[in-house]
Amino acid sequence: MILRVATVRRACRKRKTKTIIQSVLNGSTEESSISIDKHREGKLEFSIKYTPAQDEVGTIIDIFITVTDITERAKLERKHRQLEADLVALIENYL
């Protein structure tokens, strides 16, 4: 799947990327997610993991960024939550 860089940048701006990058440069691993609405494909969801890259003496020299498409997982999680809510409502109405 190909996304335009401008689309990803626009979505990332909303997620306080500067704060995340600063935290990673201080040694933390951070995770975030973004949603991008595409007209034909629908809503796409991605998990982003930022990991500090260190040299042999432990100095942070760069950041590894891993982006994973979690669209299907997110859809299933929403469906699962809705089914759980429906089941709870059914049980409460029965009692």
N, CA, C and O atoms as a GROMACS GRO file, in nm:
protein
  380
    1MET      N    1   0.084  -0.116   0.000
    1MET     CA    2   0.000   0.000   0.000
    1MET      C    3   0.089   0.124   0.000
    1MET      O    4   0.188   0.130   0.074
    2ILE      N    5   0.056   0.220  -0.082
    2ILE     CA    6   0.135   0.342  -0.092
    2ILE      C    7   0.053   0.458  -0.041
    2ILE      O    8  -0.060   0.481  -0.085
    3LEU      N    9   0.110   0.532   0.053
    3LEU     CA   10   0.048   0.654   0.104
    3LEU      C   11   0.139   0.772   0.072
    3LEU      O   12   0.261   0.762   0.079
    4ARG      N   13   0.078   0.880   0.036
    4ARG     CA   14   0.158   0.999   0.010
    4ARG      C   15   0.218   1.049   0.140
    4ARG      O   16   0.153   1.046   0.245
    5VAL      N   17   0.342   1.096   0.134
    5VAL     CA   18   0.412   1.146   0.253
    5VAL      C   19   0.333   1.259   0.317
    5VAL      O   20   0.325   1.268   0.439
    6ALA      N   21   0.274   1.346   0.237
    6ALA     CA   22   0.197   1.459   0.291
    6ALA      C   23   0.080   1.410   0.376
    6ALA      O   24   0.049   1.470   0.478
    7THR      N   25   0.015   1.301   0.335
    7THR     CA   26  -0.097   1.245   0.411
    7THR      C   27  -0.050   1.196   0.546
    7THR      O   28  -0.115   1.221   0.648
    8VAL      N   29   0.062   1.126   0.549
    8VAL     CA   30   0.116   1.074   0.675
    8VAL      C   31   0.163   1.189   0.763
    8VAL      O   32   0.138   1.189   0.884
    9ARG      N   33   0.230   1.287   0.706
    9ARG     CA   34   0.276   1.402   0.785
    9ARG      C   35   0.159   1.474   0.850
    9ARG      O   36   0.166   1.509   0.968
   10ARG      N   37   0.053   1.495   0.775
   10ARG     CA   38  -0.064   1.565   0.828
   10ARG      C   39  -0.123   1.487   0.946
   10ARG      O   40  -0.160   1.546   1.047
   11ALA      N   41  -0.130   1.356   0.934
   11ALA     CA   42  -0.183   1.273   1.042
   11ALA      C   43  -0.090   1.274   1.163
   11ALA      O   44  -0.136   1.278   1.277
   12CYS      N   45   0.040   1.270   1.138
   12CYS     CA   46   0.136   1.265   1.248
   12CYS      C   47   0.141   1.397   1.326
   12CYS      O   48   0.167   1.396   1.447
   13ARG      N   49   0.118   1.507   1.260
   13ARG     CA   50   0.120   1.637   1.328
   13ARG      C   51   0.022   1.638   1.444
   13ARG      O   52   0.046   1.703   1.546
   14LYS      N   53  -0.086   1.569   1.428
   14LYS     CA   54  -0.189   1.566   1.531
   14LYS      C   55  -0.146   1.484   1.652
   14LYS      O   56  -0.209   1.494   1.757
   15ARG      N   57  -0.043   1.406   1.641
   15ARG     CA   58  -0.004   1.311   1.746
   15ARG      C   59   0.115   1.357   1.829
   15ARG      O   60   0.181   1.275   1.893
   16LYS      N   61   0.144   1.485   1.828
   16LYS     CA   62   0.254   1.538   1.910
   16LYS      C   63   0.385   1.468   1.880
   16LYS      O   64   0.455   1.423   1.971
   17THR      N   65   0.418   1.460   1.753
   17THR     CA   66   0.538   1.388   1.709
   17THR      C   67   0.664   1.443   1.772
   17THR      O   68   0.754   1.366   1.807
   18LYS      N   69   0.674   1.574   1.787
   18LYS     CA   70   0.795   1.633   1.846
   18LYS      C   71   0.819   1.581   1.988
   18LYS      O   72   0.933   1.553   2.025
   19THR      N   73   0.713   1.569   2.066
   19THR     CA   74   0.725   1.517   2.202
   19THR      C   75   0.772   1.372   2.202
   19THR      O   76   0.855   1.333   2.283
   20ILE      N   77   0.718   1.293   2.111
   20ILE     CA   78   0.757   1.153   2.099
   20ILE      C   79   0.905   1.142   2.062
   20ILE      O   80   0.979   1.066   2.124
   21ILE      N   81   0.947   1.218   1.961
   21ILE     CA   82   1.087   1.213   1.916
   21ILE      C   83   1.180   1.252   2.029
   21ILE      O   84   1.284   1.188   2.048
   22GLN      N   85   1.146   1.356   2.104
   22GLN     CA   86   1.231   1.399   2.216
   22GLN      C   87   1.243   1.288   2.320
   22GLN      O   88   1.351   1.265   2.374
   23SER      N   89   1.134   1.221   2.349
   23SER     CA   90   1.135   1.111   2.445
   23SER      C   91   1.226   0.997   2.396
   23SER      O   92   1.301   0.939   2.475
   24VAL      N   93   1.218   0.965   2.267
   24VAL     CA   94   1.301   0.858   2.211
   24VAL      C   95   1.448   0.898   2.215
   24VAL      O   96   1.534   0.816   2.245
   25LEU      N   97   1.477   1.023   2.185
   25LEU     CA   98   1.616   1.070   2.191
   25LEU      C   99   1.670   1.068   2.334
   25LEU      O  100   1.791   1.070   2.355
   26ASN      N  101   1.580   1.064   2.433
   26ASN     CA  102   1.620   1.051   2.572
   26ASN      C  103   1.629   0.905   2.616
   26ASN      O  104   1.658   0.876   2.732
   27GLY      N  105   1.602   0.811   2.522
   27GLY     CA  106   1.623   0.670   2.551
   27GLY      C  107   1.499   0.584   2.562
   27GLY      O  108   1.511   0.463   2.579
   28SER      N  109   1.382   0.642   2.553
   28SER     CA  110   1.258   0.565   2.566
   28SER      C  111   1.211   0.510   2.432
   28SER      O  112   1.238   0.569   2.327
   29THR      N  113   1.142   0.398   2.435
   29THR     CA  114   1.072   0.347   2.318
   29THR      C  115   0.928   0.395   2.329
   29THR      O  116   0.867   0.384   2.435
   30GLU      N  117   0.875   0.448   2.221
   30GLU     CA  118   0.740   0.504   2.222
   30GLU      C  119   0.656   0.440   2.114
   30GLU      O  120   0.707   0.394   2.012
   31GLU      N  121   0.526   0.438   2.137
   31GLU     CA  122   0.432   0.389   2.036
   31GLU      C  123   0.317   0.487   2.023
   31GLU      O  124   0.276   0.550   2.120
   32SER      N  125   0.266   0.498   1.903
   32SER     CA  126   0.148   0.579   1.877
   32SER      C  127   0.071   0.515   1.763
   32SER      O  128   0.114   0.414   1.706
   33SER      N  129  -0.041   0.574   1.729
   33SER     CA  130  -0.116   0.523   1.615
   33SER      C  131  -0.177   0.641   1.542
   33SER      O  132  -0.198   0.748   1.598
   34ILE      N  133  -0.204   0.619   1.414
   34ILE     CA  134  -0.269   0.721   1.334
   34ILE      C  135  -0.380   0.656   1.251
   34ILE      O  136  -0.373   0.538   1.217
   35SER      N  137  -0.480   0.735   1.221
   35SER     CA  138  -0.588   0.693   1.132
   35SER      C  139  -0.590   0.789   1.015
   35SER      O  140  -0.580   0.910   1.032
   36ILE      N  141  -0.603   0.734   0.896
   36ILE     CA  142  -0.607   0.815   0.776
   36ILE      C  143  -0.732   0.777   0.699
   36ILE      O  144  -0.751   0.660   0.664
   37ASP      N  145  -0.816   0.875   0.672
   37ASP     CA  146  -0.936   0.849   0.593
   37ASP      C  147  -0.903   0.860   0.446
   37ASP      O  148  -0.864   0.967   0.398
   38LYS      N  149  -0.919   0.750   0.374
   38LYS     CA  150  -0.899   0.747   0.230
   38LYS      C  151  -1.037   0.727   0.168
   38LYS      O  152  -1.112   0.641   0.213
   39HIS      N  153  -1.070   0.805   0.067
   39HIS     CA  154  -1.204   0.801   0.011
   39HIS      C  155  -1.243   0.662  -0.039
   39HIS      O  156  -1.351   0.613  -0.004
   40ARG      N  157  -1.161   0.600  -0.118
   40ARG     CA  158  -1.196   0.470  -0.177
   40ARG      C  159  -1.168   0.353  -0.084
   40ARG      O  160  -1.247   0.259  -0.077
   41GLU      N  161  -1.056   0.359  -0.013
   41GLU     CA  162  -1.017   0.247   0.071
   41GLU      C  163  -1.084   0.249   0.208
   41GLU      O  164  -1.080   0.148   0.279
   42GLY      N  165  -1.144   0.359   0.247
   42GLY     CA  166  -1.201   0.372   0.380
   42GLY      C  167  -1.096   0.420   0.479
   42GLY      O  168  -0.996   0.482   0.440
   43LYS      N  169  -1.118   0.393   0.604
   43LYS     CA  170  -1.027   0.436   0.710
   43LYS      C  171  -0.912   0.337   0.725
   43LYS      O  172  -0.934   0.218   0.745
   44LEU      N  173  -0.790   0.388   0.716
   44LEU     CA  174  -0.671   0.306   0.735
   44LEU      C  175  -0.611   0.339   0.871
   44LEU      O  176  -0.606   0.456   0.910
   45GLU      N  177  -0.566   0.238   0.942
   45GLU     CA  178  -0.508   0.260   1.074
   45GLU      C  179  -0.370   0.198   1.082
   45GLU      O  180  -0.346   0.088   1.032
   46PHE      N  181  -0.277   0.272   1.145
   46PHE     CA  182  -0.139   0.229   1.154
   46PHE      C  183  -0.087   0.245   1.296
   46PHE      O  184  -0.121   0.340   1.366
   47SER      N  185  -0.005   0.150   1.336
   47SER     CA  186   0.069   0.158   1.462
   47SER      C  187   0.210   0.203   1.427
   47SER      O  188   0.270   0.153   1.332
   48ILE      N  189   0.263   0.296   1.504
   48ILE     CA  190   0.398   0.346   1.480
   48ILE      C  191   0.481   0.325   1.606
   48ILE      O  192   0.442   0.367   1.715
   49LYS      N  193   0.594   0.259   1.590
   49LYS     CA  194   0.683   0.234   1.703
   49LYS      C  195   0.816   0.306   1.678
   49LYS      O  196   0.877   0.289   1.573
   50TYR      N  197   0.858   0.385   1.774
   50TYR     CA  198   0.981   0.462   1.766
   50TYR      C  199   1.080   0.401   1.866
   50TYR      O  200   1.052   0.394   1.985
   51THR      N  201   1.195   0.358   1.817
   51THR     CA  202   1.294   0.293   1.902
   51THR      C  203   1.429   0.362   1.887
   51THR      O  204   1.473   0.386   1.775
   52PRO      N  205   1.496   0.396   1.998
   52PRO     CA  206   1.627   0.459   1.985
   52PRO      C  207   1.730   0.359   1.930
   52PRO      O  208   1.733   0.243   1.970
   53ALA      N  209   1.814   0.407   1.839
   53ALA     CA  210   1.925   0.326   1.786
   53ALA      C  211   2.053   0.373   1.854
   53ALA      O  212   2.084   0.492   1.854
   54GLN      N  213   2.125   0.279   1.912
   54GLN     CA  214   2.245   0.314   1.989
   54GLN      C  215   2.370   0.257   1.923
   54GLN      O  216   2.367   0.153   1.857
   55ASP      N  217   2.480   0.328   1.944
   55ASP     CA  218   2.607   0.274   1.897
   55ASP      C  219   2.662   0.178   2.001
   55ASP      O  220   2.594   0.147   2.100
   56GLU      N  221   2.785   0.129   1.980
   56GLU     CA  222   2.842   0.026   2.069
   56GLU      C  223   2.864   0.071   2.212
   56GLU      O  224   2.878  -0.013   2.302
   57VAL      N  225   2.869   0.203   2.237
   57VAL     CA  226   2.887   0.251   2.374
   57VAL      C  227   2.757   0.303   2.436
   57VAL      O  228   2.758   0.355   2.548
   58GLY      N  229   2.646   0.287   2.364
   58GLY     CA  230   2.516   0.324   2.418
   58GLY      C  231   2.468   0.464   2.385
   58GLY      O  232   2.362   0.506   2.432
   59THR      N  233   2.544   0.537   2.304
   59THR     CA  234   2.501   0.670   2.264
   59THR      C  235   2.391   0.658   2.158
   59THR      O  236   2.404   0.582   2.062
   60ILE      N  237   2.284   0.732   2.177
   60ILE     CA  238   2.175   0.728   2.080
   60ILE      C  239   2.219   0.804   1.955
   60ILE      O  240   2.253   0.923   1.961
   61ILE      N  241   2.218   0.733   1.842
   61ILE     CA  242   2.267   0.793   1.719
   61ILE      C  243   2.157   0.810   1.614
   61ILE      O  244   2.176   0.880   1.514
   62ASP      N  245   2.043   0.748   1.636
   62ASP     CA  246   1.935   0.757   1.537
   62ASP      C  247   1.808   0.700   1.598
   62ASP      O  248   1.806   0.658   1.714
   63ILE      N  249   1.702   0.699   1.519
   63ILE     CA  250   1.574   0.643   1.563
   63ILE      C  251   1.524   0.547   1.457
   63ILE      O  252   1.518   0.581   1.339
   64PHE      N  253   1.487   0.426   1.500
   64PHE     CA  254   1.420   0.331   1.412
   64PHE      C  255   1.270   0.358   1.423
   64PHE      O  256   1.217   0.370   1.533
   65ILE      N  257   1.204   0.369   1.310
   65ILE     CA  258   1.059   0.390   1.309
   65ILE      C  259   0.996   0.276   1.230
   65ILE      O  260   1.026   0.255   1.113
   66THR      N  261   0.908   0.202   1.297
   66THR     CA  262   0.840   0.089   1.236
   66THR      C  263   0.692   0.123   1.225
   66THR      O  264   0.628   0.159   1.324
   67VAL      N  265   0.638   0.111   1.104
   67VAL     CA  266   0.496   0.139   1.081
   67VAL      C  267   0.428   0.009   1.041
   67VAL      O  268   0.471  -0.060   0.948
   68THR      N  269   0.320  -0.025   1.112
   68THR     CA  270   0.247  -0.149   1.086
   68THR      C  271   0.101  -0.117   1.057
   68THR      O  272   0.037  -0.041   1.130
   69ASP      N  273   0.049  -0.174   0.949
   69ASP     CA  274  -0.092  -0.156   0.915
   69ASP      C  275  -0.175  -0.242   1.011
   69ASP      O  276  -0.165  -0.365   1.010
   70ILE      N  277  -0.257  -0.177   1.093
   70ILE     CA  278  -0.341  -0.248   1.190
   70ILE      C  279  -0.490  -0.230   1.158
   70ILE      O  280  -0.575  -0.247   1.246
   71THR      N  281  -0.522  -0.196   1.034
   71THR     CA  282  -0.660  -0.168   0.996
   71THR      C  283  -0.753  -0.284   1.028
   71THR      O  284  -0.856  -0.264   1.092
   72GLU      N  285  -0.717  -0.405   0.986
   72GLU     CA  286  -0.804  -0.520   1.010
   72GLU      C  287  -0.817  -0.551   1.159
   72GLU      O  288  -0.926  -0.581   1.207
   73ARG      N  289  -0.706  -0.544   1.232
   73ARG     CA  290  -0.710  -0.570   1.376
   73ARG      C  291  -0.800  -0.469   1.446
   73ARG      O  292  -0.879  -0.505   1.533
   74ALA      N  293  -0.789  -0.342   1.407
   74ALA     CA  294  -0.872  -0.237   1.468
   74ALA      C  295  -1.020  -0.261   1.439
   74ALA      O  296  -1.104  -0.242   1.527
   75LYS      N  297  -1.052  -0.303   1.317
   75LYS     CA  298  -1.192  -0.334   1.282
   75LYS      C  299  -1.244  -0.447   1.370
   75LYS      O  300  -1.356  -0.440   1.422
   76LEU      N  301  -1.163  -0.553   1.386
   76LEU     CA  302  -1.205  -0.666   1.468
   76LEU      C  303  -1.222  -0.627   1.614
   76LEU      O  304  -1.314  -0.673   1.681
   77GLU      N  305  -1.132  -0.541   1.664
   77GLU     CA  306  -1.143  -0.496   1.804
   77GLU      C  307  -1.270  -0.415   1.825
   77GLU      O  308  -1.336  -0.430   1.927
   78ARG      N  309  -1.304  -0.327   1.729
   78ARG     CA  310  -1.429  -0.250   1.740
   78ARG      C  311  -1.550  -0.342   1.739
   78ARG      O  312  -1.644  -0.324   1.817
   79LYS      N  313  -1.547  -0.440   1.650
   79LYS     CA  314  -1.658  -0.535   1.641
   79LYS      C  315  -1.670  -0.615   1.772
   79LYS      O  316  -1.781  -0.638   1.821
   80HIS      N  317  -1.557  -0.657   1.827
   80HIS     CA  318  -1.555  -0.732   1.953
   80HIS      C  319  -1.615  -0.649   2.066
   80HIS      O  320  -1.696  -0.699   2.144
   81ARG      N  321  -1.575  -0.521   2.076
   81ARG     CA  322  -1.629  -0.434   2.180
   81ARG      C  323  -1.781  -0.418   2.165
   81ARG      O  324  -1.854  -0.419   2.264
   82GLN      N  325  -1.827  -0.403   2.040
   82GLN     CA  326  -1.971  -0.388   2.017
   82GLN      C  327  -2.047  -0.515   2.056
   82GLN      O  328  -2.153  -0.508   2.117
   83LEU      N  329  -1.992  -0.632   2.019
   83LEU     CA  330  -2.056  -0.758   2.056
   83LEU      C  331  -2.060  -0.776   2.207
   83LEU      O  332  -2.160  -0.824   2.262
   84GLU      N  333  -1.952  -0.737   2.276
   84GLU     CA  334  -1.950  -0.744   2.422
   84GLU      C  335  -2.058  -0.655   2.482
   84GLU      O  336  -2.130  -0.696   2.574
   85ALA      N  337  -2.069  -0.532   2.430
   85ALA     CA  338  -2.169  -0.438   2.481
   85ALA      C  339  -2.310  -0.492   2.455
   85ALA      O  340  -2.398  -0.480   2.541
   86ASP      N  341  -2.331  -0.550   2.339
   86ASP     CA  342  -2.461  -0.609   2.307
   86ASP      C  343  -2.494  -0.724   2.402
   86ASP      O  344  -2.608  -0.737   2.448
   87LEU      N  345  -2.395  -0.807   2.432
   87LEU     CA  346  -2.415  -0.920   2.522
   87LEU      C  347  -2.448  -0.872   2.664
   87LEU      O  348  -2.538  -0.926   2.728
   88VAL      N  349  -2.375  -0.773   2.711
   88VAL     CA  350  -2.402  -0.718   2.845
   88VAL      C  351  -2.543  -0.661   2.850
   88VAL      O  352  -2.616  -0.684   2.947
   89ALA      N  353  -2.583  -0.587   2.747
   89ALA     CA  354  -2.719  -0.530   2.743
   89ALA      C  355  -2.823  -0.641   2.743
   89ALA      O  356  -2.926  -0.630   2.810
   90LEU      N  357  -2.799  -0.747   2.669
   90LEU     CA  358  -2.892  -0.859   2.662
   90LEU      C  359  -2.906  -0.925   2.799
   90LEU      O  360  -3.017  -0.955   2.843
   91ILE      N  361  -2.795  -0.948   2.866
   91ILE     CA  362  -2.797  -1.010   2.998
   91ILE      C  363  -2.867  -0.919   3.099
   91ILE      O  364  -2.948  -0.967   3.179
   92GLU      N  365  -2.837  -0.789   3.096
   92GLU     CA  366  -2.900  -0.697   3.189
   92GLU      C  367  -3.050  -0.690   3.166
   92GLU      O  368  -3.126  -0.679   3.262
   93ASN      N  369  -3.093  -0.694   3.041
   93ASN     CA  370  -3.237  -0.691   3.011
   93ASN      C  371  -3.306  -0.821   3.052
   93ASN      O  372  -3.424  -0.821   3.087
   94TYR      N  373  -3.232  -0.931   3.049
   94TYR     CA  374  -3.288  -1.059   3.086
   94TYR      C  375  -3.309  -1.069   3.237
   94TYR      O  376  -3.407  -1.127   3.284
   95LEU      N  377  -3.215  -1.012   3.312
   95LEU     CA  378  -3.224  -1.018   3.459
   95LEU      C  379  -3.321  -0.920   3.507
   95LEU      O  380  -3.344  -0.909   3.628
   0.00000   0.00000   0.00000
